[in-house]
Each structure stands twice: as C-alpha cells, then as structure tokens.
CSV table of N, CA and C (backbone and C1' of nucleotides) in Angstrom, one decimal:
chain,number,residue,atom,x,y,z
A,1,UNK,N,8.7,-23.5,14.7
A,1,UNK,CA,9.5,-22.3,15.0
A,1,UNK,C,10.2,-21.6,14.0
A,2,UNK,N,10.1,-20.5,13.9
A,2,UNK,CA,10.5,-19.6,12.8
A,2,UNK,C,11.8,-19.4,13.2
A,3,UNK,N,12.8,-19.2,12.5
A,3,UNK,CA,14.2,-18.5,12.6
A,3,UNK,C,14.0,-17.0,13.0
A,4,UNK,N,14.8,-16.9,14.2
A,4,UNK,CA,14.7,-15.5,14.5
A,4,UNK,C,15.5,-14.6,13.9
A,5,UNK,N,14.5,-13.4,13.6
A,5,UNK,CA,15.4,-12.3,12.9
A,5,UNK,C,16.4,-11.7,13.8
A,6,UNK,N,17.7,-11.6,13.2
A,6,UNK,CA,18.8,-10.9,14.0
A,6,UNK,C,18.4,-9.7,14.6
A,7,UNK,N,18.4,-8.7,13.8
A,7,UNK,CA,18.4,-7.3,14.5
A,7,UNK,C,18.0,-6.5,13.1
A,8,UNK,N,18.1,-5.4,13.3
A,8,UNK,CA,17.6,-4.5,12.4
A,8,UNK,C,16.2,-4.7,11.5
A,9,UNK,N,15.3,-4.4,12.2
A,9,UNK,CA,13.8,-4.6,11.6
A,9,UNK,C,13.6,-4.3,10.3
A,10,UNK,N,13.2,-5.2,9.3
A,10,UNK,CA,12.8,-4.9,8.1
A,10,UNK,C,11.8,-4.1,7.8
A,11,UNK,N,11.8,-3.1,6.8
A,11,UNK,CA,10.6,-2.4,6.4
A,11,UNK,C,9.2,-3.0,6.9
A,12,UNK,N,9.1,-4.0,6.2
A,12,UNK,CA,7.9,-5.1,6.5
A,12,UNK,C,7.7,-5.0,7.9
A,13,UNK,N,8.5,-5.1,8.7
A,13,UNK,CA,8.4,-5.7,10.1
A,13,UNK,C,7.9,-4.2,10.8
A,14,UNK,N,8.4,-3.0,10.3
A,14,UNK,CA,7.9,-1.7,10.6
A,14,UNK,C,6.6,-1.3,10.3
A,15,UNK,N,6.0,-1.9,9.1
A,15,UNK,CA,4.6,-1.6,8.5
A,15,UNK,C,3.7,-2.2,9.5
A,16,UNK,N,4.3,-3.6,9.8
A,16,UNK,CA,3.3,-4.6,10.6
A,16,UNK,C,3.0,-3.7,12.2
A,17,UNK,N,4.0,-3.5,12.5
A,17,UNK,CA,3.8,-2.8,13.8
A,17,UNK,C,3.2,-1.3,13.9
A,18,UNK,N,3.1,-0.8,12.7
A,18,UNK,CA,2.4,0.6,12.5
A,18,UNK,C,1.0,0.0,12.4
A,19,UNK,N,0.4,-1.0,11.5
A,19,UNK,CA,-0.7,-1.4,11.5
A,19,UNK,C,-1.4,-1.8,12.4
A,20,UNK,N,-0.7,-2.3,13.3
A,20,UNK,CA,-1.3,-3.1,14.7
A,20,UNK,C,-1.8,-2.0,15.4
A,21,UNK,N,-1.5,-0.7,15.3
A,21,UNK,CA,-1.7,0.4,16.1
A,21,UNK,C,-2.9,1.2,15.5
A,22,UNK,N,-3.5,0.7,14.4
A,22,UNK,CA,-4.5,1.4,13.9
A,22,UNK,C,-5.9,1.2,14.5
A,23,UNK,N,-6.5,2.1,15.3
A,23,UNK,CA,-7.7,2.0,16.0
A,23,UNK,C,-9.0,1.4,15.1
A,24,UNK,N,-9.6,0.4,16.2
A,24,UNK,CA,-10.8,-0.1,15.5
A,24,UNK,C,-11.6,1.2,15.0
A,25,UNK,N,-12.4,0.8,13.8
A,25,UNK,CA,-13.2,2.1,13.3
A,25,UNK,C,-12.5,3.0,12.6
A,26,UNK,N,-11.3,2.8,12.5
A,26,UNK,CA,-10.4,4.1,11.6
A,26,UNK,C,-9.7,3.5,10.7
A,27,UNK,N,-9.2,4.0,9.8
A,27,UNK,CA,-8.2,3.5,8.7
A,27,UNK,C,-7.1,4.5,8.4
A,28,UNK,N,-6.2,4.0,7.5
A,28,UNK,CA,-5.1,4.9,7.1
A,28,UNK,C,-4.7,4.5,5.8
A,29,UNK,N,-3.6,5.3,5.3
A,29,UNK,CA,-3.2,5.0,3.8
A,29,UNK,C,-1.9,4.1,3.8
A,30,UNK,N,-1.6,3.8,2.4
A,30,UNK,CA,-0.2,3.3,2.4
A,30,UNK,C,0.8,4.5,2.6
A,31,UNK,N,0.2,5.6,1.8
A,31,UNK,CA,1.3,6.6,1.9
A,31,UNK,C,1.6,7.1,3.2
A,32,UNK,N,0.4,7.3,4.0
A,32,UNK,CA,0.6,7.9,5.5
A,32,UNK,C,1.7,6.9,6.2
A,33,UNK,N,1.4,5.7,6.2
A,33,UNK,CA,2.3,4.4,6.6
A,33,UNK,C,3.8,4.7,6.6
A,34,UNK,N,3.9,4.8,4.8
A,34,UNK,CA,5.3,5.1,4.6
A,34,UNK,C,6.1,6.3,5.0
A,35,UNK,N,5.2,7.3,4.8
A,35,UNK,CA,5.8,8.7,5.3
A,35,UNK,C,6.4,8.4,7.0
A,36,UNK,N,5.2,7.7,7.7
A,36,UNK,CA,5.6,7.8,9.1
A,36,UNK,C,6.7,6.9,9.7
A,37,UNK,N,7.3,6.0,8.5
A,37,UNK,CA,8.3,5.0,8.7
A,37,UNK,C,9.6,6.1,8.1
A,38,UNK,N,9.3,7.2,7.5
A,38,UNK,CA,10.7,7.9,7.0
A,38,UNK,C,10.9,7.6,5.7
A,39,UNK,N,9.7,6.7,5.1
A,39,UNK,CA,10.0,6.5,3.6
A,39,UNK,C,9.0,7.0,2.8
A,40,UNK,N,8.6,8.3,2.8
A,40,UNK,CA,7.3,8.4,2.2
A,40,UNK,C,7.1,8.3,0.6
A,41,UNK,N,8.1,8.1,0.2
A,41,UNK,CA,7.9,7.8,-1.3
A,41,UNK,C,8.0,6.3,-1.4
A,42,UNK,N,7.9,5.6,-0.3
A,42,UNK,CA,8.0,4.1,-0.8
A,42,UNK,C,6.4,3.4,-0.4
A,43,UNK,N,5.5,4.1,-0.8
A,43,UNK,CA,4.2,3.7,-0.5
A,43,UNK,C,3.9,2.4,-1.1
A,44,UNK,N,4.4,1.8,-2.0
A,44,UNK,CA,4.5,0.7,-2.8
A,44,UNK,C,4.7,-0.5,-1.9
A,45,UNK,N,6.0,-0.4,-1.5
A,45,UNK,CA,6.6,-1.4,-0.4
A,45,UNK,C,5.6,-1.7,0.7
A,46,UNK,N,4.7,-0.4,1.3
A,46,UNK,CA,3.7,-0.9,2.2
A,46,UNK,C,2.5,-1.7,1.6
A,47,UNK,N,2.5,-1.8,0.7
A,47,UNK,CA,1.3,-2.7,-0.2
A,47,UNK,C,1.8,-4.0,-0.2
A,48,UNK,N,2.9,-4.0,-0.9
A,48,UNK,CA,3.6,-5.1,-1.0
A,48,UNK,C,3.9,-5.9,0.3
A,49,UNK,N,4.2,-5.3,1.5
A,49,UNK,CA,4.4,-5.6,2.7
A,49,UNK,C,2.9,-6.1,3.2
A,50,UNK,N,1.7,-5.7,2.7
A,50,UNK,CA,0.5,-6.1,3.4
A,50,UNK,C,0.0,-7.6,2.6
A,51,UNK,N,0.6,-7.9,1.7
A,51,UNK,CA,0.7,-9.0,0.8
A,51,UNK,C,1.2,-10.1,1.4
A,52,UNK,N,2.5,-9.7,1.8
A,52,UNK,CA,3.1,-10.8,2.8
A,52,UNK,C,2.8,-10.8,4.1
A,53,UNK,N,2.0,-10.0,4.6
A,53,UNK,CA,1.3,-10.3,5.8
A,53,UNK,C,-0.1,-11.1,6.0
A,54,UNK,N,-0.1,-11.9,4.8
A,54,UNK,CA,-1.3,-12.8,4.7
A,54,UNK,C,-1.1,-14.0,5.3
A,55,UNK,N,0.3,-14.2,6.0
A,55,UNK,CA,0.6,-15.2,6.8
A,55,UNK,C,-0.3,-15.5,8.1
A,56,UNK,N,-0.8,-16.7,8.3
A,56,UNK,CA,-1.5,-17.0,9.0
A,56,UNK,C,-1.4,-16.7,10.4
A,57,UNK,N,-0.1,-16.9,11.0
A,57,UNK,CA,0.4,-16.3,12.2
A,57,UNK,C,0.1,-14.9,12.5
A,58,UNK,N,0.3,-13.8,11.5
A,58,UNK,CA,0.2,-12.9,11.5
A,58,UNK,C,-1.2,-12.2,11.5
A,59,UNK,N,-1.8,-11.7,12.5
A,59,UNK,CA,-3.3,-11.5,12.4
A,59,UNK,C,-3.3,-9.7,12.4
A,60,UNK,N,-3.1,-9.0,11.5
A,60,UNK,CA,-3.0,-7.7,11.3
A,60,UNK,C,-4.5,-7.1,10.9
A,61,UNK,N,-4.8,-6.0,11.4
A,61,UNK,CA,-5.9,-5.5,10.6
A,61,UNK,C,-5.5,-4.7,9.3
A,62,UNK,N,-5.3,-5.4,8.4
A,62,UNK,CA,-4.6,-4.6,7.2
A,62,UNK,C,-5.7,-4.1,6.5
A,63,UNK,N,-7.2,-4.6,6.9
A,63,UNK,CA,-8.5,-4.1,6.1
A,63,UNK,C,-8.3,-2.8,6.2
A,64,UNK,N,-7.7,-2.3,7.3
A,64,UNK,CA,-7.9,-0.4,7.8
A,64,UNK,C,-6.8,0.2,6.8
A,65,UNK,N,-6.4,-0.6,6.0
A,65,UNK,CA,-5.4,0.3,5.2
A,65,UNK,C,-5.9,0.5,3.8
A,66,UNK,N,-5.8,1.7,3.1
A,66,UNK,CA,-6.9,1.9,1.9
A,66,UNK,C,-5.7,3.0,1.1
A,67,UNK,N,-6.1,3.1,0.1
A,67,UNK,CA,-5.4,4.3,-0.7
A,67,UNK,C,-5.9,5.5,-0.3
A,68,UNK,N,-4.7,6.4,-1.0
A,68,UNK,CA,-5.0,8.1,-0.5
A,68,UNK,C,-6.4,8.5,-0.9
A,69,UNK,N,-7.2,7.7,-1.9
A,69,UNK,CA,-8.6,8.2,-2.0
A,69,UNK,C,-9.3,7.2,-1.4
A,70,UNK,N,-9.3,6.6,-0.3
A,70,UNK,CA,-10.0,6.0,0.5
A,70,UNK,C,-10.8,4.9,-0.4
A,71,UNK,N,-10.2,4.4,-1.3
A,71,UNK,CA,-10.5,3.4,-2.1
A,71,UNK,C,-10.0,2.0,-1.7
A,72,UNK,N,-10.9,0.9,-1.6
A,72,UNK,CA,-10.5,-0.4,-1.4
A,72,UNK,C,-9.5,-1.1,-2.3
A,73,UNK,N,-8.2,-0.6,-2.5
A,73,UNK,CA,-7.6,-1.3,-3.6
A,73,UNK,C,-7.2,-2.6,-3.4
A,74,UNK,N,-7.4,-3.1,-2.1
A,74,UNK,CA,-6.7,-4.5,-2.0
A,74,UNK,C,-7.7,-5.6,-1.8
A,75,UNK,N,-9.0,-4.8,-2.0
A,75,UNK,CA,-10.1,-5.6,-1.7
A,75,UNK,C,-10.1,-7.4,-2.8
A,76,UNK,N,-9.1,-7.2,-3.7
A,76,UNK,CA,-9.3,-8.5,-4.7
A,76,UNK,C,-8.1,-9.4,-4.0
A,77,UNK,N,-7.9,-9.5,-2.8
A,77,UNK,CA,-6.9,-10.2,-2.3
A,77,UNK,C,-7.5,-10.8,-1.1
A,78,UNK,N,-9.0,-10.7,-1.1
A,78,UNK,CA,-9.7,-11.0,0.2
A,78,UNK,C,-11.0,-11.9,-0.5
A,79,UNK,N,-11.0,-13.0,0.0
A,79,UNK,CA,-12.0,-13.9,-0.3
A,79,UNK,C,-13.5,-13.8,0.5
A,80,UNK,N,-13.5,-14.4,1.9
A,80,UNK,CA,-14.7,-14.0,2.8
A,80,UNK,C,-13.8,-14.2,4.1
A,81,UNK,N,-14.5,-12.9,4.9
A,81,UNK,CA,-15.4,-11.7,4.6
A,81,UNK,C,-14.7,-10.9,3.9
A,82,UNK,N,-15.4,-10.2,2.9
A,82,UNK,CA,-14.8,-9.3,2.1
A,82,UNK,C,-14.1,-8.1,2.9
A,83,UNK,N,-13.2,-7.3,2.0
A,83,UNK,CA,-12.4,-6.4,3.0
A,83,UNK,C,-13.7,-5.2,3.4
A,84,UNK,N,-14.8,-5.1,2.5
A,84,UNK,CA,-15.7,-4.1,2.7
A,84,UNK,C,-16.5,-4.5,4.0
A,85,UNK,N,-16.7,-5.9,4.2
A,85,UNK,CA,-17.6,-6.6,5.4
A,85,UNK,C,-16.8,-6.1,6.8
A,86,UNK,N,-15.4,-6.5,6.5
A,86,UNK,CA,-14.5,-6.1,7.7
A,86,UNK,C,-14.8,-4.5,8.3
A,87,UNK,N,-14.5,-3.8,7.2
A,87,UNK,CA,-14.6,-2.1,7.7
A,87,UNK,C,-15.9,-2.0,7.9
A,88,UNK,N,-17.2,-2.5,7.5
A,88,UNK,CA,-18.4,-1.9,7.8
A,88,UNK,C,-19.0,-2.5,9.3
A,89,UNK,N,-18.3,-3.7,9.6
A,89,UNK,CA,-18.4,-4.3,10.7
A,89,UNK,C,-17.9,-3.6,11.8
A,90,UNK,N,-16.8,-2.4,11.4
A,90,UNK,CA,-16.3,-1.7,12.4
A,90,UNK,C,-17.1,-0.3,12.4
A,91,UNK,N,-17.9,-0.2,11.8
A,91,UNK,CA,-18.8,1.0,11.7
A,91,UNK,C,-18.2,2.0,10.6
A,92,UNK,N,-17.3,1.6,9.3
A,92,UNK,CA,-16.7,2.4,8.6
A,92,UNK,C,-18.0,1.8,7.3
A,93,UNK,N,-18.5,2.9,6.8
A,93,UNK,CA,-19.2,2.9,5.6
A,93,UNK,C,-18.5,2.9,4.3
A,94,UNK,N,-19.0,1.9,3.6
A,94,UNK,CA,-18.3,1.7,2.0
A,94,UNK,C,-19.1,1.8,1.1
A,95,UNK,N,-19.1,2.5,0.1
A,95,UNK,CA,-20.1,2.5,-1.1
A,95,UNK,C,-19.1,2.4,-2.3
A,96,UNK,N,-19.5,1.2,-3.0
A,96,UNK,CA,-18.7,1.2,-4.3
A,96,UNK,C,-17.2,1.0,-4.2
A,97,UNK,N,-16.9,0.4,-3.1
A,97,UNK,CA,-15.3,0.2,-2.9
A,97,UNK,C,-14.8,1.3,-2.5
A,98,UNK,N,-15.3,2.4,-2.0
A,98,UNK,CA,-15.0,3.7,-1.5
A,98,UNK,C,-15.4,3.9,-0.1
A,99,UNK,N,-14.5,4.3,0.9
A,99,UNK,CA,-14.6,4.5,2.2
A,99,UNK,C,-15.6,6.0,2.3
A,100,UNK,N,-16.5,6.0,2.7
A,100,UNK,CA,-17.4,7.5,3.1
A,100,UNK,C,-17.0,7.8,4.3
A,101,UNK,N,-16.6,9.4,4.1
A,101,UNK,CA,-16.5,10.3,5.1
A,101,UNK,C,-15.1,10.0,5.9
A,102,UNK,N,-14.1,9.8,4.7
A,102,UNK,CA,-12.8,9.3,4.6
A,102,UNK,C,-12.1,10.1,5.3
A,103,UNK,N,-12.3,11.4,5.4
A,103,UNK,CA,-11.4,12.6,6.0
A,103,UNK,C,-11.7,12.4,7.6
A,104,UNK,N,-13.1,12.0,8.1
A,104,UNK,CA,-13.3,11.8,9.5
A,104,UNK,C,-12.7,10.5,10.0
A,105,UNK,N,-13.0,9.3,9.0
A,105,UNK,CA,-12.2,8.0,9.9
A,105,UNK,C,-10.6,8.0,9.7
A,106,UNK,N,-10.4,9.0,9.0
A,106,UNK,CA,-8.7,8.5,8.7
A,106,UNK,C,-7.9,8.7,9.8
A,107,UNK,N,-7.1,8.1,10.3
A,107,UNK,CA,-6.0,7.8,11.3
A,107,UNK,C,-4.8,8.0,10.8
A,108,UNK,N,-4.3,9.2,11.2
A,108,UNK,CA,-2.9,9.7,10.9
A,108,UNK,C,-1.7,9.4,11.9
A,109,UNK,N,-0.9,8.3,11.5
A,109,UNK,CA,0.1,7.8,12.3
A,109,UNK,C,1.1,9.0,12.6
A,110,UNK,N,1.2,9.9,12.1
A,110,UNK,CA,2.1,11.1,12.4
A,110,UNK,C,1.7,11.8,13.3
A,111,UNK,N,0.6,12.0,13.5
A,111,UNK,CA,-0.1,12.7,14.9
A,111,UNK,C,-0.3,12.2,16.0
A,112,UNK,N,-0.6,10.7,15.6
A,112,UNK,CA,-0.7,9.5,16.9
A,112,UNK,C,0.3,9.2,17.5
A,113,UNK,N,1.4,9.4,16.9
A,113,UNK,CA,2.8,8.7,17.5
A,113,UNK,C,4.0,9.6,17.8
B,1,DC,P,26.2,-10.5,-8.9
B,1,DC,O5',25.4,-10.6,-10.3
B,1,DC,C5',25.9,-10.8,-11.3
B,1,DC,C4',24.9,-10.8,-12.4
B,1,DC,C3',23.9,-9.6,-12.5
B,1,DC,O3',24.1,-8.9,-13.9
B,1,DC,C1',22.7,-11.1,-12.5
B,2,DA,P,23.5,-7.4,-14.3
B,2,DA,O5',21.9,-7.6,-15.0
B,2,DA,C5',22.1,-8.5,-16.1
B,2,DA,C4',20.8,-8.5,-16.7
B,2,DA,C3',20.0,-6.8,-16.7
B,2,DA,O3',19.0,-6.9,-18.1
B,2,DA,C1',18.9,-8.9,-15.3
B,3,DC,P,18.5,-5.7,-18.4
B,3,DC,O5',17.0,-6.4,-17.7
B,3,DC,C5',16.5,-7.5,-18.5
B,3,DC,C4',15.1,-7.9,-18.1
B,3,DC,C3',14.1,-6.5,-18.2
B,3,DC,O3',13.0,-6.9,-18.7
B,3,DC,C1',14.2,-7.8,-16.1
B,4,DT,P,11.7,-6.1,-18.7
B,4,DT,O5',10.6,-6.6,-17.9
B,4,DT,C5',10.3,-8.0,-17.8
B,4,DT,C4',9.3,-8.4,-17.2
B,4,DT,C3',8.2,-7.4,-17.0
B,4,DT,O3',7.0,-8.1,-16.6
B,4,DT,C1',9.2,-7.6,-14.6
B,5,DT,P,5.5,-7.6,-16.7
B,5,DT,O5',5.3,-7.6,-15.0
B,5,DT,C5',5.3,-8.7,-14.4
B,5,DT,C4',4.8,-8.5,-13.0
B,5,DT,C3',3.7,-7.6,-12.6
B,5,DT,O3',2.9,-8.3,-11.9
B,5,DT,C1',5.6,-7.0,-11.2
B,6,DG,P,1.1,-7.9,-11.7
B,6,DG,O5',1.5,-6.8,-10.1
B,6,DG,C5',1.6,-7.4,-9.1
B,6,DG,C4',1.7,-6.7,-7.9
B,6,DG,C3',0.9,-5.5,-7.9
B,6,DG,O3',0.1,-5.4,-6.6
B,6,DG,C1',3.2,-4.5,-7.9
B,7,DA,P,-1.2,-5.7,-6.6
B,7,DA,O5',-1.7,-4.5,-5.8
B,7,DA,C5',-3.0,-4.7,-4.8
B,7,DA,C4',-2.9,-3.6,-4.1
B,7,DA,C3',-1.8,-2.8,-3.5
B,7,DA,O3',-2.1,-1.4,-3.8
B,7,DA,C1',-2.7,-3.4,-1.7
B,8,DC,P,-1.5,-0.4,-4.9
B,8,DC,O5',-0.6,1.1,-4.4
B,8,DC,C5',-0.6,0.7,-2.8
B,8,DC,C4',-0.2,2.2,-2.7
B,8,DC,C3',-1.0,3.2,-2.8
B,8,DC,O3',-0.8,4.2,-1.8
B,8,DC,C1',1.1,3.5,-3.7
B,9,DG,P,-1.6,5.7,-1.7
B,9,DG,O5',-0.5,6.7,-2.4
B,9,DG,C5',0.6,7.1,-1.7
B,9,DG,C4',1.2,8.1,-2.4
B,9,DG,C3',0.5,9.2,-2.8
B,9,DG,O3',1.0,10.5,-2.6
B,9,DG,C1',1.6,8.5,-5.0
B,10,DA,P,0.1,11.8,-2.4
B,10,DA,O5',1.2,12.7,-3.5
B,10,DA,C5',2.8,12.7,-3.4
B,10,DA,C4',3.2,13.2,-4.4
B,10,DA,C3',2.9,14.5,-5.0
B,10,DA,O3',3.7,15.6,-5.1
B,10,DA,C1',2.7,12.8,-6.7
B,11,DG,P,3.1,17.3,-5.7
B,11,DG,O5',3.4,17.2,-7.2
B,11,DG,C5',4.9,16.4,-7.7
B,11,DG,C4',4.9,16.3,-9.2
B,11,DG,C3',4.2,17.7,-10.1
B,11,DG,O3',5.0,18.2,-11.1
B,11,DG,C1',3.0,15.5,-10.8
B,12,DC,P,4.6,19.3,-11.5
B,12,DC,O5',4.2,19.1,-13.3
B,12,DC,C5',5.1,17.8,-13.7
B,12,DC,C4',4.2,17.4,-15.2
B,12,DC,C3',3.9,18.3,-15.8
B,12,DC,O3',4.4,18.2,-17.5
B,12,DC,C1',2.2,16.9,-15.4
B,13,DT,P,3.7,19.4,-18.5
B,13,DT,O5',2.9,18.7,-19.3
B,13,DT,C5',3.0,17.2,-19.7
B,13,DT,C4',1.8,16.9,-20.5
B,13,DT,C3',1.3,17.9,-21.4
B,13,DT,O3',0.6,17.5,-22.6
B,13,DT,C1',-0.6,16.7,-20.0
C,1,DT,P,-12.9,17.9,-10.8
C,1,DT,O5',-12.9,16.9,-12.2
C,1,DT,C5',-13.8,16.6,-12.9
C,1,DT,C4',-13.7,15.7,-14.0
C,1,DT,C3',-13.0,14.4,-13.5
C,1,DT,O3',-13.7,13.2,-14.2
C,1,DT,C1',-11.5,15.2,-15.2
C,2,DA,P,-13.4,11.7,-13.9
C,2,DA,O5',-12.1,11.5,-14.9
C,2,DA,C5',-12.8,11.5,-16.4
C,2,DA,C4',-11.4,11.3,-17.2
C,2,DA,C3',-10.7,9.7,-16.6
C,2,DA,O3',-10.5,9.3,-18.1
C,2,DA,C1',-9.1,11.6,-16.7
C,3,DG,P,-10.0,7.6,-18.0
C,3,DG,O5',-8.5,7.9,-18.2
C,3,DG,C5',-8.2,8.7,-19.6
C,3,DG,C4',-6.6,9.0,-19.9
C,3,DG,C3',-5.8,7.6,-19.6
C,3,DG,O3',-4.9,7.4,-20.5
C,3,DG,C1',-5.1,9.7,-18.2
C,4,DC,P,-3.7,6.1,-20.5
C,4,DC,O5',-2.6,7.0,-20.3
C,4,DC,C5',-2.1,8.2,-21.1
C,4,DC,C4',-0.7,8.5,-20.6
C,4,DC,C3',0.3,7.5,-20.4
C,4,DC,O3',1.5,8.1,-20.9
C,4,DC,C1',0.0,9.2,-18.4
C,5,DT,P,2.9,6.9,-20.7
C,5,DT,O5',3.8,7.8,-19.7
C,5,DT,C5',4.0,9.1,-19.8
C,5,DT,C4',4.8,9.5,-18.8
C,5,DT,C3',6.1,8.4,-18.6
C,5,DT,O3',7.4,9.4,-18.6
C,5,DT,C1',5.0,8.8,-16.5
C,6,DC,P,8.8,8.1,-18.1
C,6,DC,O5',8.8,8.9,-16.6
C,6,DC,C5',9.1,10.1,-16.2
C,6,DC,C4',9.0,10.0,-14.6
C,6,DC,C3',10.2,9.0,-14.0
C,6,DC,O3',11.2,9.5,-13.2
C,6,DC,C1',8.3,8.5,-13.2
C,7,DG,P,12.5,8.9,-12.7
C,7,DG,O5',12.2,8.6,-11.2
C,7,DG,C5',11.9,9.8,-10.3
C,7,DG,C4',11.0,9.3,-9.1
C,7,DG,C3',12.1,8.3,-8.6
C,7,DG,O3',12.6,8.6,-6.9
C,7,DG,C1',10.1,7.4,-8.2
C,8,DC,P,13.8,7.8,-6.3
C,8,DC,O5',13.2,7.2,-5.0
C,8,DC,C5',11.7,7.3,-4.9
C,8,DC,C4',11.4,5.7,-4.3
C,8,DC,C3',12.7,4.8,-4.1
C,8,DC,O3',13.0,4.3,-2.6
C,8,DC,C1',10.9,3.7,-5.0
C,9,DC,P,14.4,3.8,-2.2
C,9,DC,O5',13.9,2.2,-2.3
C,9,DC,C5',12.7,1.8,-1.5
C,9,DC,C4',12.4,0.3,-1.6
C,9,DC,C3',13.6,-0.6,-1.9
C,9,DC,O3',13.3,-1.9,-1.3
C,9,DC,C1',12.1,-0.6,-3.4
C,10,DA,P,14.4,-3.0,-0.8
C,10,DA,O5',13.8,-4.2,-0.3
C,10,DA,C5',12.6,-4.1,0.5
C,10,DA,C4',11.6,-5.3,-0.1
C,10,DA,C3',12.2,-6.6,-0.3
C,10,DA,O3',11.2,-7.5,0.4
C,10,DA,C1',11.6,-5.9,-2.2
C,11,DA,P,11.5,-9.0,0.3
C,11,DA,O5',11.1,-9.9,-0.7
C,11,DA,C5',9.5,-9.5,-1.2
C,11,DA,C4',9.4,-10.2,-2.3
C,11,DA,C3',10.2,-11.6,-2.7
C,11,DA,O3',8.8,-12.6,-2.8
C,11,DA,C1',10.4,-10.5,-4.4
C,12,DG,P,9.3,-14.1,-3.0
C,12,DG,O5',9.0,-14.4,-4.7
C,12,DG,C5',7.6,-14.0,-5.2
C,12,DG,C4',7.8,-13.9,-6.8
C,12,DG,C3',8.4,-15.4,-7.2
C,12,DG,O3',7.5,-15.6,-8.3
C,12,DG,C1',9.7,-13.5,-8.2
C,13,DT,P,7.6,-17.2,-9.0
C,13,DT,O5',8.3,-16.8,-10.3
C,13,DT,C5',7.7,-16.0,-11.3
C,13,DT,C4',8.5,-15.6,-12.2
C,13,DT,C3',9.1,-16.8,-13.2
C,13,DT,O3',8.8,-17.0,-14.7
C,13,DT,C1',10.9,-15.3,-12.8
DNA sequence: CACTTGACGAGCT
DNA sequence: TAGCTCGCCAAGT
C-alpha cells in the first residue's frame, strides 16, 4: 500500500494524468504538456516526471512523448522494447530517432482538452 | 543548507 | 545551420 497523497496534486501527477490521455498512434511534446498544465516554461520538469514514471505500478504511454523536434530524446531510458519499437507498433514511423510526419501525429493537449 | 543534474525550450550569436 | 546561454524547478549528492 502506498501512502495516500493528501491533496494538492503535484506537478508530476498532473503530467501523468495528461499522458494517459494521449491517443494511441499519436504523440505530444514535453513543452506542450507543460503548457497545458499552465507551466509553459517548466518543460524540463515534464521530462523529469516521466523518469519518475518508470515505477512498475504506473503504466503510462510515456513513449508517446518526444521533444519539440520530434526526436526520441528519452530513448536512452529504455531497454526493450525500444522506444522506437513501441511507437512503430502504433503506426508511428521513426527514422534515426526522429518521428516522421511529426506535425500529422502531433496531439495538442490544449486543443483536445 | 548549497550545489549539481536533467526525457526541455526559446532566444541570441 | 549550428552552437551557446538562460529560465524553470524537483531530486539527488
């Protein structure tokens, strides 16, 4: 049993909630998430939050989050299957760690929420 | 308590 | 186009 969070959802938790909403076959960016949470300049925290999201209990599609260039900057944190495998399994093309048709598969939380 | 690190991003040179 | 600097903030040392 984990100790219950009293109240006031942390920035991390807000990130997790948003990541859960990313549709399959779509991706978003750290900056977009940060901005959607009202902390546009805290994109680094989003990345940090995803590292913390490696907890087994937490099953989040964090592979659907890339940087603003559509680059798989977090691929080094995966073992197997690789981040690229996970994305391609959803129909997202990845070449040399970069998402193809980035603009097409990009999911903007601000527009969907 | 102070300093460093980091799945980022925008702006400047 | 490529590289450097600064802002932002949690977590680790």
